[in-house]
N, CA, C and O of each residue as an XYZ file, in Angstrom:
700
protein
N    -102.733    165.284     46.113
C    -104.001    165.541     46.799
C    -103.768    165.820     48.281
O    -102.837    165.295     48.892
N    -104.624    166.647     48.836
C    -104.506    166.959     50.258
C    -105.035    165.787     51.090
O    -105.700    164.894     50.565
N    -104.732    165.801     52.390
C    -105.226    164.753     53.289
C    -106.754    164.767     53.316
O    -107.395    163.718     53.379
N    -107.319    165.957     53.268
C    -108.787    166.067     53.272
C    -109.375    165.422     52.015
O    -110.376    164.710     52.091
N    -108.759    165.670     50.874
C    -109.234    165.064     49.632
C    -109.110    163.542     49.683
O    -110.007    162.826     49.238
N    -108.000    163.054     50.224
C    -107.805    161.605     50.329
C    -108.797    160.976     51.304
O    -109.255    159.854     51.089
N    -109.126    161.690     52.365
C    -110.141    161.198     53.305
C    -111.487    161.072     52.598
O    -112.157    160.046     52.709
N    -111.883    162.120     51.868
C    -113.151    162.076     51.136
C    -113.143    160.956     50.096
O    -114.145    160.266     49.911
N    -112.015    160.782     49.424
C    -111.888    159.704     48.446
C    -112.061    158.349     49.127
O    -112.756    157.473     48.611
N    -111.424    158.182     50.289
C    -111.519    156.890     50.977
C    -112.954    156.603     51.418
O    -113.392    155.454     51.354
N    -113.683    157.604     51.856
C    -115.078    157.400     52.255
C    -115.946    157.115     51.020
O    -116.832    156.262     51.061
N    -115.681    157.837     49.928
C    -116.421    157.662     48.683
C    -116.265    156.238     48.149
O    -117.217    155.660     47.625
N    -115.073    155.681     48.283
C    -114.792    154.328     47.807
C    -115.187    153.282     48.860
O    -115.796    152.265     48.527
N    -114.841    153.531     50.121
C    -115.009    152.532     51.180
C    -116.452    152.255     51.569
O    -116.804    151.106     51.839
N    -117.293    153.278     51.604
C    -118.685    153.087     52.043
C    -119.448    152.140     51.098
O    -120.118    151.230     51.586
N    -119.378    152.313     49.784
C    -120.060    151.343     48.918
C    -119.487    149.923     49.060
O    -120.232    148.946     48.986
N    -118.183    149.809     49.263
C    -117.592    148.479     49.448
C    -118.067    147.858     50.761
O    -118.257    146.645     50.841
N    -118.260    148.687     51.789
C    -118.841    148.191     53.038
C    -120.247    147.656     52.761
O    -120.592    146.552     53.182
N    -121.042    148.437     52.061
C    -122.414    148.027     51.747
C    -122.450    146.742     50.945
O    -123.264    145.859     51.213
N    -121.567    146.635     49.960
C    -121.545    145.413     49.152
C    -121.091    144.224     49.989
O    -121.690    143.153     49.901
N    -120.043    144.388     50.800
C    -119.560    143.291     51.643
C    -120.623    142.826     52.617
O    -120.799    141.627     52.836
N    -121.341    143.796     53.209
C    -122.412    143.453     54.148
C    -123.505    142.659     53.449
O    -123.879    141.574     53.895
N    -124.014    143.208     52.346
C    -125.115    142.550     51.632
C    -124.685    141.181     51.115
O    -125.436    140.212     51.224
N    -123.497    141.100     50.559
C    -123.019    139.846     49.982
C    -122.939    138.752     51.044
O    -123.428    137.643     50.827
N    -122.335    139.049     52.173
C    -122.177    138.039     53.218
C    -123.507    137.694     53.870
O    -123.791    136.520     54.107
N    -124.319    138.691     54.162
C    -125.604    138.435     54.818
C    -126.504    137.575     53.931
O    -127.120    136.625     54.415
N    -126.585    137.894     52.655
C    -127.418    137.122     51.729
C    -126.859    135.715     51.575
O    -127.617    134.745     51.571
N    -125.544    135.595     51.448
C    -124.921    134.282     51.294
C    -125.202    133.399     52.505
O    -125.517    132.219     52.353
N    -125.090    133.961     53.698
C    -125.303    133.186     54.924
C    -126.762    132.745     55.036
O    -127.038    131.577     55.313
N    -127.688    133.667     54.825
C    -129.109    133.332     54.951
C    -129.523    132.325     53.875
O    -130.187    131.335     54.182
N    -129.143    132.567     52.633
C    -129.522    131.650     51.548
C    -128.812    130.305     51.682
O    -129.430    129.259     51.484
N    -127.523    130.321     52.014
C    -126.786    129.072     52.191
C    -127.382    128.225     53.293
O    -127.498    127.008     53.148
N    -127.766    128.859     54.403
C    -128.385    128.128     55.507
C    -129.727    127.544     55.087
O    -130.033    126.396     55.409
N    -130.520    128.320     54.378
C    -131.823    127.847     53.916
C    -131.661    126.671     52.953
O    -132.361    125.666     53.077
N    -130.752    126.791     52.009
C    -130.498    125.703     51.056
C    -130.020    124.458     51.798
O    -130.471    123.347     51.518
N    -129.109    124.651     52.738
C    -128.564    123.533     53.505
C    -129.660    122.836     54.300
O    -129.734    121.607     54.314
N    -130.509    123.616     54.959
C    -131.549    123.041     55.822
C    -132.675    122.389     55.023
O    -133.169    121.329     55.407
N    -133.083    123.004     53.926
C    -134.261    122.517     53.200
C    -133.939    121.504     52.106
O    -134.742    120.614     51.828
N    -132.759    121.635     51.481
C    -132.459    120.781     50.340
C    -131.190    119.954     50.489
O    -130.926    119.064     49.680
N    -130.401    120.245     51.524
C    -129.104    119.585     51.673
C    -129.173    118.079     51.665
O    -128.487    117.435     50.872
N    -129.987    117.501     52.533
C    -130.072    116.050     52.624
C    -130.795    115.462     51.422
O    -130.375    114.441     50.877
N    -131.875    116.102     51.012
C    -132.669    115.585     49.890
C    -131.832    115.500     48.621
O    -131.902    114.514     47.888
N    -131.038    116.538     48.362
C    -130.227    116.572     47.142
C    -128.814    116.029     47.363
O    -128.013    115.970     46.430
N    -128.517    115.638     48.588
C    -127.190    115.111     48.882
C    -126.113    116.184     48.856
O    -124.965    115.901     48.511
N    -126.471    117.418     49.218
C    -125.508    118.519     49.197
C    -124.717    118.563     50.500
O    -125.263    118.329     51.578
N    -123.454    118.858     50.392
C    -122.670    119.122     51.589
C    -122.966    120.543     52.044
O    -123.541    121.335     51.296
N    -122.577    120.858     53.257
C    -122.768    122.211     53.764
C    -122.006    123.213     52.892
O    -122.500    124.310     52.631
N    -120.814    122.839     52.445
C    -120.040    123.751     51.591
C    -120.697    123.940     50.224
O    -120.630    125.028     49.653
N    -121.331    122.892     49.696
C    -122.048    123.042     48.423
C    -123.219    124.000     48.594
O    -123.473    124.837     47.728
N    -123.934    123.878     49.716
C    -125.040    124.804     49.996
C    -124.519    126.226     50.149
O    -125.149    127.176     49.685
N    -123.366    126.374     50.803
C    -122.764    127.711     50.946
C    -122.385    128.271     49.578
O    -122.558    129.461     49.317
N    -121.868    127.405     48.710
C    -121.516    127.842     47.351
C    -122.731    128.317     46.574
O    -122.659    129.314     45.855
N    -123.851    127.608     46.714
C    -125.083    128.039     46.051
C    -125.601    129.341     46.659
O    -126.106    130.208     45.946
N    -125.473    129.473     47.983
C    -125.838    130.731     48.636
C    -124.973    131.877     48.149
O    -125.453    132.998     47.982
N    -123.697    131.596     47.922
C    -122.781    132.608     47.402
C    -123.172    133.014     45.985
O    -123.113    134.193     45.636
N    -123.568    132.047     45.177
C    -124.018    132.343     43.817
C    -125.218    133.282     43.854
O    -125.270    134.261     43.109
N    -126.189    132.981     44.728
C    -127.378    133.834     44.845
C    -126.972    135.241     45.286
O    -127.451    136.229     44.730
N    -126.089    135.332     46.284
C    -125.692    136.665     46.764
C    -124.908    137.424     45.699
O    -125.007    138.649     45.626
N    -124.135    136.728     44.874
C    -123.413    137.400     43.784
C    -124.384    137.945     42.742
O    -124.215    139.061     42.251
N    -125.403    137.152     42.407
C    -126.395    137.605     41.426
C    -127.143    138.824     41.972
O    -127.333    139.808     41.257
N    -127.563    138.759     43.224
C    -128.242    139.900     43.853
C    -127.290    141.090     43.916
O    -127.690    142.231     43.686
N    -126.015    140.809     44.235
C    -125.008    141.865     44.339
C    -124.798    142.631     43.049
O    -124.467    143.816     43.074
N    -124.990    141.954     41.904
C    -124.853    142.657     40.624
C    -125.844    143.809     40.531
O    -125.519    144.880     40.018
N    -127.045    143.582     41.025
C    -128.050    144.640     41.020
C    -127.856    145.637     42.142
O    -128.125    146.827     41.979
N    -127.386    145.150     43.289
C    -127.218    146.037     44.445
C    -126.022    146.975     44.305
O    -126.047    148.095     44.814
N    -124.985    146.525     43.623
C    -123.754    147.316     43.528
C    -124.004    148.733     43.054
O    -123.534    149.691     43.668
N    -124.737    148.868     41.972
C    -125.025    150.189     41.413
C    -125.914    150.995     42.365
O    -125.708    152.195     42.547
N    -126.898    150.330     42.967
C    -127.798    151.026     43.898
C    -127.033    151.528     45.120
O    -127.290    152.630     45.604
N    -126.098    150.726     45.618
C    -125.301    151.133     46.782
C    -124.431    152.339     46.431
O    -124.308    153.269     47.229
N    -123.832    152.329     45.252
C    -123.001    153.463     44.833
C    -123.837    154.731     44.671
O    -123.398    155.813     45.063
N    -125.037    154.610     44.095
C    -125.915    155.777     43.940
C    -126.345    156.315     45.305
O    -126.431    157.527     45.498
N    -126.614    155.418     46.243
C    -127.004    155.845     47.591
C    -125.867    156.608     48.265
O    -126.110    157.592     48.965
N    -124.633    156.162     48.059
C    -123.482    156.851     48.649
C    -123.365    158.274     48.100
O    -123.051    159.205     48.841
N    -123.614    158.436     46.826
C    -123.567    159.775     46.221
C    -124.696    160.638     46.789
O    -124.491    161.812     47.096
N    -125.912    160.039     46.928
C    -127.039    160.791     47.496
C    -126.767    161.189     48.947
O    -127.275    162.207     49.418
N    -125.973    160.393     49.652
C    -125.625    160.728     51.037
C    -124.554    161.818     51.113
O    -124.205    162.280     52.199
N    -124.042    162.218     49.963
C    -123.099    163.327     49.936
C    -121.636    162.936     49.821
O    -120.762    163.797     49.916
N    -121.353    161.661     49.621
C    -119.955    161.248     49.469
C    -119.461    161.643     48.085
O    -120.172    161.508     47.089
N    -118.235    162.130     48.048
C    -117.623    162.490     46.762
C    -116.173    162.035     46.766
O    -115.633    161.650     47.803
N    -115.561    162.082     45.612
C    -114.164    161.641     45.508
C    -113.176    162.712     45.965
O    -111.993    162.640     45.633
N    -113.638    163.683     46.706
C    -112.755    164.743     47.197
C    -112.432    165.782     46.150
O    -111.510    166.582     46.309
N    -113.213    165.761     45.060
C    -113.011    166.701     43.952
C    -111.602    166.601     43.383
O    -110.966    167.605     43.062
N    -111.133    165.355     43.268
C    -109.813    165.148     42.675
C    -109.872    165.413     41.180
O    -110.864    165.111     40.516
N    -108.812    165.971     40.674
C    -108.705    166.161     39.230
C    -108.290    164.820     38.617
O    -107.789    163.947     39.326
N    -108.493    164.650     37.314
C    -108.040    163.410     36.671
C    -106.541    163.152     36.889
O    -106.121    162.002     37.023
N    -105.756    164.202     36.924
C    -104.316    164.036     37.165
C    -104.066    163.545     38.598
O    -103.203    162.694     38.814
N    -104.810    164.073     39.573
C    -104.648    163.643     40.968
C    -105.093    162.190     41.147
O    -104.498    161.451     41.932
N    -106.139    161.781     40.419
C    -106.625    160.405     40.516
C    -105.571    159.404     40.065
O    -105.589    158.255     40.506
N    -104.656    159.816     39.197
C    -103.612    158.929     38.678
C    -102.400    158.852     39.598
O    -101.511    158.029     39.382
N    -102.356    159.691     40.612
C    -101.197    159.716     41.514
C    -101.205    158.490     42.423
O    -102.262    157.948     42.743
N    -100.007    158.059     42.834
C     -99.849    156.878     43.686
C    -100.631    157.000     44.990
O    -101.228    156.024     45.445
N    -100.635    158.180     45.593
C    -101.335    158.347     46.867
C    -102.838    158.121     46.703
O    -103.473    157.547     47.587
N    -103.410    158.563     45.590
C    -104.837    158.361     45.338
C    -105.124    156.888     45.030
O    -106.134    156.342     45.477
N    -104.246    156.257     44.277
C    -104.422    154.833     43.961
C    -104.311    153.979     45.225
O    -105.094    153.049     45.419
N    -103.353    154.292     46.070
C    -103.180    153.545     47.322
C    -104.383    153.758     48.244
O    -104.875    152.812     48.859
N    -104.851    154.999     48.337
C    -106.017    155.306     49.171
C    -107.242    154.545     48.673
O    -108.008    154.011     49.475
N    -107.427    154.494     47.376
C    -108.553    153.763     46.787
C    -108.474    152.278     47.129
O    -109.466    151.681     47.549
N    -107.301    151.685     46.949
C    -107.125    150.265     47.250
C    -107.354    149.980     48.735
O    -108.049    149.028     49.089
N    -106.769    150.806     49.596
C    -106.916    150.617     51.040
C    -108.387    150.768     51.458
O    -108.875    150.007     52.293
N    -109.081    151.738     50.884
C    -110.495    151.954     51.219
C    -111.345    150.769     50.768
O    -112.287    150.381     51.459
N    -111.018    150.198     49.617
C    -111.747    149.015     49.148
C    -111.536    147.844     50.107
O    -112.489    147.161     50.482
N    -110.282    147.620     50.499
C    -109.960    146.501     51.393
C    -110.640    146.676     52.747
O    -111.283    145.753     53.248
N    -110.499    147.856     53.334
C    -111.099    148.105     54.650
C    -112.627    148.061     54.553
O    -113.284    147.460     55.402
N    -113.189    148.691     53.525
C    -114.646    148.729     53.371
C    -115.254    147.353     53.210
O    -116.214    147.010     53.900
N    -114.707    146.565     52.309
C    -115.296    145.241     52.079
C    -115.047    144.316     53.272
O    -115.893    143.482     53.594
N    -113.900    144.457     53.924
C    -113.608    143.623     55.100
C    -114.577    143.921     56.235
O    -115.166    143.004     56.807
N    -114.743    145.186     56.560
C    -115.686    145.552     57.627
C    -117.116    145.169     57.250
O    -117.887    144.724     58.101
N    -117.468    145.341     55.980
C    -118.794    144.963     55.521
C    -119.037    143.466     55.624
O    -120.121    143.037     56.019
N    -118.032    142.671     55.271
C    -118.174    141.213     55.374
C    -118.335    140.783     56.826
O    -119.154    139.915     57.129
N    -117.559    141.383     57.724
C    -117.701    141.044     59.149
C    -119.091    141.441     59.652
O    -119.735    140.670     60.364
N    -119.550    142.626     59.289
C    -120.886    143.064     59.705
C    -121.964    142.194     59.062
O    -123.016    141.968     59.660
N    -121.708    141.708     57.853
C    -122.651    140.846     57.151
C    -122.793    139.474     57.779
O    -123.667    138.701     57.386
N    -121.948    139.161     58.748
C    -122.067    137.889     59.470
C    -123.107    137.985     60.593
O    -123.350    137.005     61.297
N    -123.708    139.141     60.757
C    -124.717    139.362     61.789
C    -125.838    138.314     61.788
O    -126.284    137.924     62.867
N    -126.312    137.840     60.629
C    -127.371    136.822     60.652
C    -126.983    135.557     61.429
O    -127.863    134.833     61.897
N    -125.708    135.287     61.571
C    -125.280    134.099     62.314
C    -125.751    134.144     63.768
O    -125.925    133.101     64.399
N    -125.955    135.350     64.298
C    -126.417    135.476     65.675
C    -127.879    135.071     65.833
O    -128.328    134.779     66.941
N    -128.625    135.053     64.721
C    -130.053    134.813     64.791
C    -130.506    133.507     64.159
O    -131.664    133.119     64.310
N    -129.620    132.828     63.462
C    -129.988    131.573     62.817
C    -129.983    130.441     63.840
O    -129.103    130.354     64.697
N    -130.972    129.591     63.728
C    -130.997    128.412     64.592
C    -130.738    127.199     63.714
O    -131.269    127.106     62.607
N    -129.933    126.281     64.197
C    -129.622    125.101     63.376
C    -130.886    124.289     63.099
O    -131.599    123.909     64.028
N    -131.159    124.028     61.839
C    -132.341    123.252     61.469
C    -131.988    122.029     60.646
O    -132.825    121.147     60.454
N    -130.770    121.966     60.164
C    -130.386    120.856     59.306
C    -130.169    119.607     60.136
O    -129.525    119.637     61.185
N    -130.718    118.512     59.647
C    -130.501    117.219     60.269
C    -129.246    116.620     59.642
O    -129.148    116.502     58.421
N    -128.307    116.250     60.472
C    -127.070    115.629     59.990
C    -127.217    114.116     60.077
O    -127.677    113.592     61.091
N    -126.831    113.418     59.028
C    -126.898    111.970     58.988
C    -125.519    111.393     58.702
O    -124.723    111.982     57.971
N    -125.252    110.239     59.285
C    -124.034    109.501     58.945
C    -124.253    108.872     57.571
O    -125.390    108.722     57.123
N    -123.156    108.504     56.907
C    -123.265    107.904     55.574
C    -124.111    106.634     55.612
O    -124.904    106.387     54.704
N    -123.943    105.822     56.672
C    -124.713    104.584     56.759
C    -126.201    104.867     56.951
O    -127.042    104.091     56.498
N    -126.533    105.985     57.626
C    -127.939    106.360     57.785
C    -128.529    106.816     56.452
O    -129.680    106.511     56.143
N    -127.751    107.537     55.678
C    -128.227    107.977     54.358
C    -128.461    106.756     53.471
O    -129.448    106.705     52.736
N    -127.562    105.775     53.534
C    -127.730    104.549     52.768
C    -129.007    103.833     53.201
O    -129.778    103.373     52.358
N    -129.233    103.738     54.504
C    -130.454    103.122     55.030
C    -131.691    103.879     54.547
O    -132.671    103.266     54.125
N    -131.644    105.197     54.609
C    -132.774    106.009     54.153
C    -133.045    105.772     52.677
O    -134.186    105.543     52.275
N    -131.980    105.827     51.866
C    -132.141    105.688     50.417
C    -132.625    104.309     49.997
O    -133.384    104.193     49.035
N    -132.201    103.256     50.701
C    -132.563    101.899     50.284
C    -133.860    101.383     50.893
O    -134.546    100.566     50.280
N    -134.207    101.850     52.089
C    -135.380    101.305     52.769
C    -136.513    102.327     52.889
O    -137.652    102.031     52.527
N    -136.216    103.505     53.385
C    -137.272    104.446     53.744
C    -137.736    105.334     52.596
O    -138.938    105.543     52.436
N    -136.813    105.861     51.793
C    -137.220    106.739     50.684
C    -138.148    106.013     49.714
O    -139.154    106.590     49.301
N    -137.845    104.749     49.327
C    -138.759    104.060     48.397
C    -140.174    103.886     48.962
O    -141.125    103.731     48.197
N    -140.323    103.910     50.280
C    -141.649    103.786     50.904
C    -142.331    105.137     51.069
O    -143.446    105.202     51.587
N    -141.684    106.213     50.641
C    -142.289    107.542     50.696
C    -141.993    108.328     51.958
O    -142.582    109.388     52.172
N    -141.090    107.834     52.803
C    -140.758    108.556     54.033
C    -139.953    109.804     53.702
O    -139.124    109.793     52.791
N    -140.198    110.879     54.442
C    -139.427    112.114     54.275
C    -138.187    112.049     55.162
O    -138.094    111.212     56.060
N    -137.250    112.933     54.900
C    -136.056    112.973     55.740
C    -136.402    113.375     57.169
O    -135.751    112.931     58.114
N    -137.422    114.212     57.332
C    -137.847    114.606     58.680
C    -138.417    113.407     59.429
O    -138.099    113.199     60.600
N    -139.257    112.617     58.761
C    -139.809    111.420     59.388
C    -138.696    110.441     59.752
O    -138.691    109.866     60.840
N    -137.763    110.262     58.836
C    -136.640    109.363     59.084
C    -135.808    109.847     60.269
O    -135.397    109.054     61.115
N    -135.567    111.151     60.321
C    -134.788    111.723     61.418
C    -135.490    111.498     62.747
O    -134.857    111.112     63.730
N    -136.799    111.739     62.778
C    -137.566    111.515     64.010
C    -137.486    110.062     64.442
O    -137.319    109.776     65.628
N    -137.603    109.144     63.499
C    -137.507    107.720     63.806
C    -136.129    107.375     64.362
O    -136.012    106.623     65.329
N    -135.092    107.928     63.746
C    -133.723    107.633     64.193
C    -133.475    108.180     65.598
O    -132.725    107.585     66.372
N    -134.101    109.311     65.931
C    -133.932    109.881     67.275
C    -134.670    109.062     68.329
O    -134.186    108.917     69.452
N    -135.838    108.526     67.974
C    -136.659    107.786     68.934
C    -136.310    106.306     68.984
O    -136.528    105.645     70.000
N    -135.775    105.793     67.903
C    -135.507    104.360     67.807
C    -134.176    103.964     68.420
O    -133.396    104.795     68.884
N    -133.955    102.679     68.402
C    -132.709    102.109     68.910
C    -132.049    101.367     67.759
O    -132.692    100.559     67.089
N    -130.798    101.630     67.531
C    -130.078    101.004     66.430
C    -129.616     99.614     66.863
O    -128.991     99.443     67.909
N    -129.935     98.648     66.046
C    -129.498     97.267     66.277
C    -128.934     96.734     64.969
O    -129.237     97.258     63.896
N    -128.133     95.717     65.056
C    -127.615     95.105     63.839
C    -128.033     93.646     63.808
O    -128.316     93.049     64.847
N    -128.071     93.083     62.627
C    -128.464     91.689     62.448
C    -127.641     91.094     61.316
O    -127.141     91.808     60.447
N    -127.513     89.796     61.343
C    -126.813     89.099     60.269
C    -127.764     88.964     59.083
O    -128.981     89.054     59.246
N    -127.226     88.753     57.923
C    -128.054     88.535     56.741
C    -128.965     87.342     56.967
O    -128.514     86.285     57.407
N    -130.241     87.507     56.668
C    -131.214     86.435     56.788
C    -131.811     86.274     58.175
O    -132.764     85.513     58.344
N    -131.282     86.965     59.165
C    -131.791     86.845     60.536
C    -133.133     87.565     60.640
O    -133.290     88.664     60.108
N    -134.102     86.949     61.326
C    -135.412     87.569     61.519
C    -135.278     88.609     62.629
O    -134.804     88.308     63.724
N    -135.694     89.816     62.334
C    -135.619     90.907     63.312
C    -136.972     91.081     63.991
O    -137.050     91.184     65.215
N    -138.030     91.114     63.197
C    -139.383     91.265     63.708
C    -140.240     90.213     63.026
O    -140.200     90.069     61.805
N    -141.005     89.487     63.806
C    -141.859     88.452     63.237
C    -143.288     88.956     63.262
O    -143.764     89.435     64.292
N    -143.970     88.851     62.138
C    -145.337     89.304     62.026
C    -146.264     88.572     62.971
O    -146.119     87.368     63.185
N    -147.227     89.302     63.545
C    -148.216     88.726     64.420
C    -147.755     88.495     65.845
O    -148.534     88.026     66.675
N    -146.521     88.811     66.144
C    -145.992     88.611     67.495
C    -145.813     89.982     68.130
O    -145.139     90.848     67.573
N    -146.425     90.177     69.313
C    -146.299     91.459     70.009
C    -144.855     91.646     70.479
O    -144.239     90.724     71.012
N    -144.333     92.843     70.275
C    -142.945     93.146     70.609
C    -142.861     93.790     72.004
O    -143.749     94.541     72.406
N    -141.805     93.491     72.712
C    -141.559     94.139     73.998
C    -141.035     95.543     73.726
O    -140.346     95.783     72.735
N    -141.366     96.450     74.606
C    -140.870     97.826     74.432
C    -139.569     98.009     75.126
O    -138.998     99.099     75.092
């Protein structure tokens, strides 16, 4: 194949891989962040577990997007350089295809990280002992994680021995 044909082949292969990499990463980041912020503490998910669920969602969406991205590339005029079936089997065409896939998906994944510039941290992080306190004392009383977080930010942490009176009913407390 000529250099011109290989260039067209690389664009034909690389552009859809860019689109898939972009969509896959952007969807994974947005969904993973949403899962982490809204359900992470409630379900006891780690940030990586939320990212894994976000990745699952982006993969499912990607199954539908893959074909649409390839059709869009053809509508934009990309072609395989009019390679013959014999030329497609040549090492230079195979190498060009592989390189275009690697470059396309890599650039797409980097571009798909764009949502990171616009996301604001919303997840409340708790220490293990705070989660234990929430689960044993506050959750059974109907408190939400947001209410618990607000209390932990405004309150002062103190410790007491077993059986020690911390607050006595009917006695006004000093602030």
